[in-house]
Tab-separated table of N, CA and C in Angstrom:
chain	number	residue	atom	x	y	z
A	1487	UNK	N	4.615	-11.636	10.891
A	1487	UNK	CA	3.237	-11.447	10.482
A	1487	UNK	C	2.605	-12.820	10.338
A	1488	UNK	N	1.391	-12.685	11.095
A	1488	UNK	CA	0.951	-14.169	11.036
A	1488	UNK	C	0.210	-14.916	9.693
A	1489	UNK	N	-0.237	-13.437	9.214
A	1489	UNK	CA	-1.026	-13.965	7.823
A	1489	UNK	C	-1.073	-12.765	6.991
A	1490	UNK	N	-1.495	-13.293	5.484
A	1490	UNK	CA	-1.740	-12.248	4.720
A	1490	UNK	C	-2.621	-11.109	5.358
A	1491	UNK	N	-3.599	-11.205	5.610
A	1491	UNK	CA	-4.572	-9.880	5.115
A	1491	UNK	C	-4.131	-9.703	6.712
A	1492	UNK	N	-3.153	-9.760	7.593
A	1492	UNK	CA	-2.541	-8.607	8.744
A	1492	UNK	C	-1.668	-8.011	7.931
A	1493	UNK	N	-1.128	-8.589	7.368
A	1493	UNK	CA	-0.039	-7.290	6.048
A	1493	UNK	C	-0.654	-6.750	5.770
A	1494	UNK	N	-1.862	-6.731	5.185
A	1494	UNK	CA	-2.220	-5.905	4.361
A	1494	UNK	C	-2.763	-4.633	4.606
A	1495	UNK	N	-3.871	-5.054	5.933
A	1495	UNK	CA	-4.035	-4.388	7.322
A	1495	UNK	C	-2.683	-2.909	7.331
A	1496	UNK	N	-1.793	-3.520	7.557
A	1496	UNK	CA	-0.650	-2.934	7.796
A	1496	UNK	C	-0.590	-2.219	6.602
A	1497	UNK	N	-0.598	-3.055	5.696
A	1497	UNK	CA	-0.074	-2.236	4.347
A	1497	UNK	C	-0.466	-0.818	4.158
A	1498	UNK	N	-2.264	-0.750	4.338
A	1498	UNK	CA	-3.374	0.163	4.349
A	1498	UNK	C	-2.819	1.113	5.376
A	1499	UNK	N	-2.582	1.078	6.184
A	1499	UNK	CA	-2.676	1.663	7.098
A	1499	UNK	C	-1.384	2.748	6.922
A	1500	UNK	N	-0.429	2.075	6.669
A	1500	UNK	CA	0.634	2.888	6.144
A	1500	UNK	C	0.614	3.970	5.064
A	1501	UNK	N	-0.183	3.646	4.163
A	1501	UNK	CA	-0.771	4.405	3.210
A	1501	UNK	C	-1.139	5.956	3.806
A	1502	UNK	N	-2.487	5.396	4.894
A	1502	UNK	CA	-3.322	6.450	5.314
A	1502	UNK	C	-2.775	7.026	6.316
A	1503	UNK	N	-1.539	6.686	6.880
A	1503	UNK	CA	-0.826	7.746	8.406
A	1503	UNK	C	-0.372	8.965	8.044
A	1504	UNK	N	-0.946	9.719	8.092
A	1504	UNK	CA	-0.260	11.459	7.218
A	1504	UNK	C	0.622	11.617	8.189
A	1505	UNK	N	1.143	11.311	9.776
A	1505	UNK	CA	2.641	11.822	10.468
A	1505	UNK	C	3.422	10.783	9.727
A	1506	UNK	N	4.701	11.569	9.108
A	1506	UNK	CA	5.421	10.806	8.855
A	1506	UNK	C	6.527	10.130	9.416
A	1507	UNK	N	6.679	10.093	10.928
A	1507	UNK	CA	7.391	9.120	11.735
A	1507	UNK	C	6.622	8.148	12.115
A	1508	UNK	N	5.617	8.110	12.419
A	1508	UNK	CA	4.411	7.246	12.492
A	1508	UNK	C	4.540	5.989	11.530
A	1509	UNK	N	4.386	7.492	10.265
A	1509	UNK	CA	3.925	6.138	8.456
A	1509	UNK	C	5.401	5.897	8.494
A	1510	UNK	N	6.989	6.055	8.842
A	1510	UNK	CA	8.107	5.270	8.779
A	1510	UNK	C	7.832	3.993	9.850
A	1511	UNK	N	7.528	4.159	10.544
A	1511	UNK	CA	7.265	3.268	12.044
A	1511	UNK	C	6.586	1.760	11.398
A	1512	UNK	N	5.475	2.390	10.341
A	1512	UNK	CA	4.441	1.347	10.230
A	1512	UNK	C	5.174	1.044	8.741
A	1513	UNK	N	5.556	1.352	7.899
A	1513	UNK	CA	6.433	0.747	6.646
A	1513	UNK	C	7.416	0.147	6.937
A	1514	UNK	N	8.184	0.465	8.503
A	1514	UNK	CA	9.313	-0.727	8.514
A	1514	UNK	C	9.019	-2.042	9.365
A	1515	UNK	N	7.664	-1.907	9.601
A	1515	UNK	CA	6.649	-3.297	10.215
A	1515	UNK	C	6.298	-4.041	8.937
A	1516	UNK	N	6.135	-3.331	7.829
A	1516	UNK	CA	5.247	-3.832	6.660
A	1516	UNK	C	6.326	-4.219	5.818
A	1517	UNK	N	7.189	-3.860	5.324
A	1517	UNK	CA	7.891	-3.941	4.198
A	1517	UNK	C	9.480	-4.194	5.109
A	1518	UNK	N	10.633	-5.149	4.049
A	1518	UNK	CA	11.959	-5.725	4.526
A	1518	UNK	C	12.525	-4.248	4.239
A	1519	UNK	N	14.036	-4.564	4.299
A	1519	UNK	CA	15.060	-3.472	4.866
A	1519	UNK	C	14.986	-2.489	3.152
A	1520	UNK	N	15.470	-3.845	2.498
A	1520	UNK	CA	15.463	-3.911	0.636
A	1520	UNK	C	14.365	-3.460	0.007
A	1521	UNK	N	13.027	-3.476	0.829
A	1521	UNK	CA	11.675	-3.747	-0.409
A	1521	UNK	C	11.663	-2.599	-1.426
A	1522	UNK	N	10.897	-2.884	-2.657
A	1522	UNK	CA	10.670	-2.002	-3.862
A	1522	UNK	C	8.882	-2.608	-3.961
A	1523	UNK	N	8.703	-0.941	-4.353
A	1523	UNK	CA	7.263	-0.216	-4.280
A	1523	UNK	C	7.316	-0.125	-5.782
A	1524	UNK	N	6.772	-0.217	-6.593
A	1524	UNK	CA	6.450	0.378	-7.782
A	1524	UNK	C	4.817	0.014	-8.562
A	1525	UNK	N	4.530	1.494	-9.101
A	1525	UNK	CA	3.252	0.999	-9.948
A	1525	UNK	C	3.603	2.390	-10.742
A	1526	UNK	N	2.654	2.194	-12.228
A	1526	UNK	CA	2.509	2.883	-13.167
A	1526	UNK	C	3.349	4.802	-12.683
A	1527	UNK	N	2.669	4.838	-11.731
A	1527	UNK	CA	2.830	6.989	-11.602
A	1527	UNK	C	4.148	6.386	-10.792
A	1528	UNK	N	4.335	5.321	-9.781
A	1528	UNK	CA	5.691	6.145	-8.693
A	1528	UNK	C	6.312	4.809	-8.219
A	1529	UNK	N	7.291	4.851	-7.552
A	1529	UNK	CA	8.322	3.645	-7.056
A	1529	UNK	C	9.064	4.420	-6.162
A	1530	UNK	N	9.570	3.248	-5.225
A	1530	UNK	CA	9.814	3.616	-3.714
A	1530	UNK	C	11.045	2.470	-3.266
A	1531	UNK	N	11.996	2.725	-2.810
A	1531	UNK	CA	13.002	1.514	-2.161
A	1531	UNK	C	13.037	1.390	-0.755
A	1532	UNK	N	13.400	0.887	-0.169
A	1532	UNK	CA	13.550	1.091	0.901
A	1532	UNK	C	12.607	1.447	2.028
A	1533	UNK	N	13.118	1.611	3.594
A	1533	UNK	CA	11.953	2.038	4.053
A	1533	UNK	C	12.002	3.376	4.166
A	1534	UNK	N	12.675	4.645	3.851
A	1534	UNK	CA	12.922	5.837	3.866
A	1534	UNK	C	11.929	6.035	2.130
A	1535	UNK	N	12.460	5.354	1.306
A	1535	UNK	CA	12.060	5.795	-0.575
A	1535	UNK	C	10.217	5.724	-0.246
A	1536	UNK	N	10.252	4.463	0.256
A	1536	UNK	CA	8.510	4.021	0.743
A	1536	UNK	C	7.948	4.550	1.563
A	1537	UNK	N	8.262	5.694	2.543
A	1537	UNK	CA	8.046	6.375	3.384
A	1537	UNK	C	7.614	7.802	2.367
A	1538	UNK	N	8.485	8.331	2.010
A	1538	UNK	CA	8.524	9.717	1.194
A	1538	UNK	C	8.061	9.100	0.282
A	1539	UNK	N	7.817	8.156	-0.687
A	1539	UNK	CA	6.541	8.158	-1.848
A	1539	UNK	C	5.019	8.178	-1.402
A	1540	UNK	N	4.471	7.325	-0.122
A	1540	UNK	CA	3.351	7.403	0.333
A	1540	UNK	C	3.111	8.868	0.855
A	1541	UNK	N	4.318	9.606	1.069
A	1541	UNK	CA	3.525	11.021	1.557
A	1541	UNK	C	3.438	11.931	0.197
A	1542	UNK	N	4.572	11.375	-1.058
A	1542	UNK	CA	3.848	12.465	-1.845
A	1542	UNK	C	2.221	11.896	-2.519
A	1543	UNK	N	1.992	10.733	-2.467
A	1543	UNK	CA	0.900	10.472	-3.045
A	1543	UNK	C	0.021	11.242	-1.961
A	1544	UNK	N	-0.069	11.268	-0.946
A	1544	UNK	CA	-1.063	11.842	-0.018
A	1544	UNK	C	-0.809	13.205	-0.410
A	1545	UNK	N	-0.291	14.003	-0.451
A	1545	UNK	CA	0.035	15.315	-0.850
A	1545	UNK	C	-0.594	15.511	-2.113
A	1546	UNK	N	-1.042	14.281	-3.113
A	1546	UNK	CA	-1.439	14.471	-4.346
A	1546	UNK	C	-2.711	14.579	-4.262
A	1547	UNK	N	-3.825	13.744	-3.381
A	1547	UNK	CA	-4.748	13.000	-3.047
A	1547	UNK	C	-5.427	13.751	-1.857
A	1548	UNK	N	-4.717	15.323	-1.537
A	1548	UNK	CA	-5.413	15.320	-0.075
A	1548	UNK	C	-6.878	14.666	0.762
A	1549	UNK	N	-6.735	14.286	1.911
A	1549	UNK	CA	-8.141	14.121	2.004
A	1549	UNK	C	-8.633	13.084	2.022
A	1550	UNK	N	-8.376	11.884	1.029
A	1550	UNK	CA	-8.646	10.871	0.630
A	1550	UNK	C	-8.013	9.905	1.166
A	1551	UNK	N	-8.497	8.598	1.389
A	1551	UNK	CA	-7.906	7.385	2.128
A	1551	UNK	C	-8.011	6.210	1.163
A	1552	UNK	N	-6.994	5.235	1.411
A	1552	UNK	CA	-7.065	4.153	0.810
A	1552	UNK	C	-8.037	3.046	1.773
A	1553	UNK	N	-8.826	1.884	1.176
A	1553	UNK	CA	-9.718	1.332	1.598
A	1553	UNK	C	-9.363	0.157	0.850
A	1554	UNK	N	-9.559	-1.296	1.769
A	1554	UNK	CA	-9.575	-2.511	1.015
A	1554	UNK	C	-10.809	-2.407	0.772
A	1555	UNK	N	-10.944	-2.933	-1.099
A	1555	UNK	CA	-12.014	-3.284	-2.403
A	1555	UNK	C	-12.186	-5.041	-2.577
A	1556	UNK	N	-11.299	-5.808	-1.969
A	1556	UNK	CA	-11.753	-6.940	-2.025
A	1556	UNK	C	-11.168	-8.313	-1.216
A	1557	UNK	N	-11.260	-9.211	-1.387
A	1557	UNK	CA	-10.670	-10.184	-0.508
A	1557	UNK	C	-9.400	-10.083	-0.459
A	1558	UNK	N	-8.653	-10.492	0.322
A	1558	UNK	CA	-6.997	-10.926	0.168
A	1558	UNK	C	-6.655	-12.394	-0.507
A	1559	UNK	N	-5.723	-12.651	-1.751
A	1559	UNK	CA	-5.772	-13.701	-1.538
A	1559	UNK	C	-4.219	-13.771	-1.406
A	1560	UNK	N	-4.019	-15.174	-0.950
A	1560	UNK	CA	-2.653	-15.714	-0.592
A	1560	UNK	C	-2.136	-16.660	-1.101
A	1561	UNK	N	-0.920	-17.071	-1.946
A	1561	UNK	CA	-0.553	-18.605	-1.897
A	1561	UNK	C	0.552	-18.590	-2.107
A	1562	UNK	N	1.601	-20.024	-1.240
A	1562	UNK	CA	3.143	-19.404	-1.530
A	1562	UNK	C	3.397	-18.347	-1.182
A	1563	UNK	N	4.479	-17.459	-1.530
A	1563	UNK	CA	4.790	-16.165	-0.773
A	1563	UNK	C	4.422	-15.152	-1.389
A	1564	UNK	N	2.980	-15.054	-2.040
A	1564	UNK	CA	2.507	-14.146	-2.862
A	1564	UNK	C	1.506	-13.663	-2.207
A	1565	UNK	N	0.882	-12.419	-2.480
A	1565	UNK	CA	-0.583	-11.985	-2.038
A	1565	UNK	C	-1.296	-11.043	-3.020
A	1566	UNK	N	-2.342	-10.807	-3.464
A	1566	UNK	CA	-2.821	-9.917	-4.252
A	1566	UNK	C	-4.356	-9.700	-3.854
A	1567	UNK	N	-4.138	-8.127	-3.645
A	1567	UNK	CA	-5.338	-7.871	-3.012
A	1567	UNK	C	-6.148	-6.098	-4.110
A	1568	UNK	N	-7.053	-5.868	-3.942
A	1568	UNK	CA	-7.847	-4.497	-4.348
A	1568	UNK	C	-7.726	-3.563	-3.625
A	1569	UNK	N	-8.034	-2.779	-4.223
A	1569	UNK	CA	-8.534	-1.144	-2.844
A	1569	UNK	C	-8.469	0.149	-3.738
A	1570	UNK	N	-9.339	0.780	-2.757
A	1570	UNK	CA	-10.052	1.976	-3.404
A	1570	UNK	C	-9.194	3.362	-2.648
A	1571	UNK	N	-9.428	4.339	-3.091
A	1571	UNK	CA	-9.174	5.213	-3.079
A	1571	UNK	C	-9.964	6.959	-2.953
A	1572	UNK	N	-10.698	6.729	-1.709
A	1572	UNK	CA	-12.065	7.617	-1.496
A	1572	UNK	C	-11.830	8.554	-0.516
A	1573	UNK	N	-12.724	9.518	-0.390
A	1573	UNK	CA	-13.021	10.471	1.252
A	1573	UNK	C	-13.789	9.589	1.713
A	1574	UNK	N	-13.711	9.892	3.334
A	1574	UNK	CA	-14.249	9.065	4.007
A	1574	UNK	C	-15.624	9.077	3.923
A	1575	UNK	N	-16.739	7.606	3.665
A	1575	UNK	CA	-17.450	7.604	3.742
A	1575	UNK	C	-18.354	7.549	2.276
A	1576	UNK	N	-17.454	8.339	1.333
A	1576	UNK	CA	-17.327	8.596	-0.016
A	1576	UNK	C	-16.932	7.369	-1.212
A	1577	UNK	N	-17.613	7.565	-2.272
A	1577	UNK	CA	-17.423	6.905	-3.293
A	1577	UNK	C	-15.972	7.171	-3.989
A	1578	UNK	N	-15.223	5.790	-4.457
A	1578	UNK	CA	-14.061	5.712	-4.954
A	1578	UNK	C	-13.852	6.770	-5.798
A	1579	UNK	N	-12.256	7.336	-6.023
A	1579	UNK	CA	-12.248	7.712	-6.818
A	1579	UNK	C	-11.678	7.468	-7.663
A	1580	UNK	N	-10.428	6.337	-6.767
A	1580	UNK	CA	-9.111	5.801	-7.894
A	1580	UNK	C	-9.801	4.084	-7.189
A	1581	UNK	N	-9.241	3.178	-8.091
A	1581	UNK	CA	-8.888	1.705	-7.845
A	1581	UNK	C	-7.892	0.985	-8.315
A	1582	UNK	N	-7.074	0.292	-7.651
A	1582	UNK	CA	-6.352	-0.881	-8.131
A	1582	UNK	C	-6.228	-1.723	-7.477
A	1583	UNK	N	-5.132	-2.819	-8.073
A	1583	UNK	CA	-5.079	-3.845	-7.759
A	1583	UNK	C	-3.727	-4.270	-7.643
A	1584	UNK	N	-2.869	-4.674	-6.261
A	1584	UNK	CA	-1.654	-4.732	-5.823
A	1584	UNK	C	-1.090	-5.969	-5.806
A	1585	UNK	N	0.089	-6.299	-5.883
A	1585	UNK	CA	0.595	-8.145	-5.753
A	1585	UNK	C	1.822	-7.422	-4.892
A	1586	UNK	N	1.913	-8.439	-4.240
A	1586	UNK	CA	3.081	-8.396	-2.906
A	1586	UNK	C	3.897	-9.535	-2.905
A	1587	UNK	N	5.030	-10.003	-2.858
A	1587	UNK	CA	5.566	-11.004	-2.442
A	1587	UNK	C	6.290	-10.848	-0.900
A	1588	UNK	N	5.764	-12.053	-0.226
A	1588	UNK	CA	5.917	-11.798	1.492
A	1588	UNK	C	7.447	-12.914	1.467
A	1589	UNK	N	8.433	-11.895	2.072
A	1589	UNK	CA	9.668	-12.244	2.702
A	1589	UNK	C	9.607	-12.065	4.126
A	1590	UNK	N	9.453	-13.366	4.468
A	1590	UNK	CA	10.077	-12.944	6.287
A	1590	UNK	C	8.866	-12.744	6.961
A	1591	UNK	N	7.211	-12.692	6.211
A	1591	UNK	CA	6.581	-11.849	7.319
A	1591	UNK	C	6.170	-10.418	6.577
A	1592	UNK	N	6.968	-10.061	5.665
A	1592	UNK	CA	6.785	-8.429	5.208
A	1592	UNK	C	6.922	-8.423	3.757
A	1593	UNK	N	6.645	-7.659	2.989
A	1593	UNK	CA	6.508	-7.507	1.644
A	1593	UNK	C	8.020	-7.196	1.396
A	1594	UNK	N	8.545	-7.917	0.288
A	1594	UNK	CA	9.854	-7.456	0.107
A	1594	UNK	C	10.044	-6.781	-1.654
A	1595	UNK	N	8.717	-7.481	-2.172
A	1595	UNK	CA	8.297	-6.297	-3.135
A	1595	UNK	C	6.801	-6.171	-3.408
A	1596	UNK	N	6.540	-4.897	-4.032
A	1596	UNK	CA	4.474	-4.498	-3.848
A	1596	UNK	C	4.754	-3.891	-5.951
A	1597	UNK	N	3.673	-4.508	-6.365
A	1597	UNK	CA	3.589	-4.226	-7.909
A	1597	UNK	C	2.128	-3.422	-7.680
A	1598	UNK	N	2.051	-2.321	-8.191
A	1598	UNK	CA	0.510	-1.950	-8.125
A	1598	UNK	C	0.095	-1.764	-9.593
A	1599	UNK	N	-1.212	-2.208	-9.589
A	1599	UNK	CA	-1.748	-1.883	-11.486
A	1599	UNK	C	-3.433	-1.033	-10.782
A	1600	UNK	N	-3.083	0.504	-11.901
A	1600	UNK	CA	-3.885	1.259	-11.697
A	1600	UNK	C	-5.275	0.413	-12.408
A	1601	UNK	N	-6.368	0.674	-11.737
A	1601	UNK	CA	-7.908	0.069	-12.595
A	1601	UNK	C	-8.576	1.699	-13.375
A	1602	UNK	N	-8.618	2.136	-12.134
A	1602	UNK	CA	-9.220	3.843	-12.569
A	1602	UNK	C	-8.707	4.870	-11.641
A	1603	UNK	N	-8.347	5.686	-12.431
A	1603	UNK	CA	-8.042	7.014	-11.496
A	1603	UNK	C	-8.594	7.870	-11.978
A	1604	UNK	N	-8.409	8.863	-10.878
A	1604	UNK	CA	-9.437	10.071	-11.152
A	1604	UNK	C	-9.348	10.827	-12.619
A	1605	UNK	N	-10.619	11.663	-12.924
A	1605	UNK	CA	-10.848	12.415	-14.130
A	1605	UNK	C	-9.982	13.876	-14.079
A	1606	UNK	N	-9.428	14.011	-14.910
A	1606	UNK	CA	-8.227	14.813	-14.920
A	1606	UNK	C	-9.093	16.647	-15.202
């Protein structure tokens, strides 16, 4: 990976692939053999754990896509970036804010901190 915000690119994108050979395809581009996923609701190992957590969040969320909310930034082997959580076209409904540490090119771990999620 040549730079941060193509990970991240990637990152997103993995999120939003509802086939799930596809979203394995694009998590083992994004993330090392080892990586760990975790934020507040869920955590993920691997590229199989990180595969099957992004589909139950989509299963939670039907409908809805993740969207970068703000710049990428980068320094050292760190990255921390925003993003929303909307229907397309649609106003947020969830937000946070993610830190990555890049091994190799790929995230070898992703910390997410919820900002707002939806009204229960």
């Amino acid at each position: 990976m040549s730079n941060a915000g193509e990970l991240v690119d990637l990152y997103l994108a993995a999120w939003n692939e509802p086939d799930e050979d596809r979203r394995r395809e694009i998590v083992a581009r994004t993330y090392t053999e080892e990586a760990t996923y975790v934020d507040p609701l869920m955590q993920g190992a691997g590229h199989s754990g990180i595969t099957a957590m992004i589909g139950a969040a989509q299963a939670q969320f039907p409908g809805l896509r993740f969207r970068l909310a703000s710049e990428v930034e980068a320094h050292h082997d760190h990255t921390r970036f925003s993003w929303e959580l909307a229907p397309a076209d649609g106003a947020a409904v969830a937000r946070g804010t993610d830190v990555g540490q890049i091994v190799g090119g790929r995230f070898g771990t992703v910390v997410g901190f919820l900002d707002q999620m939806p009204a229960s």
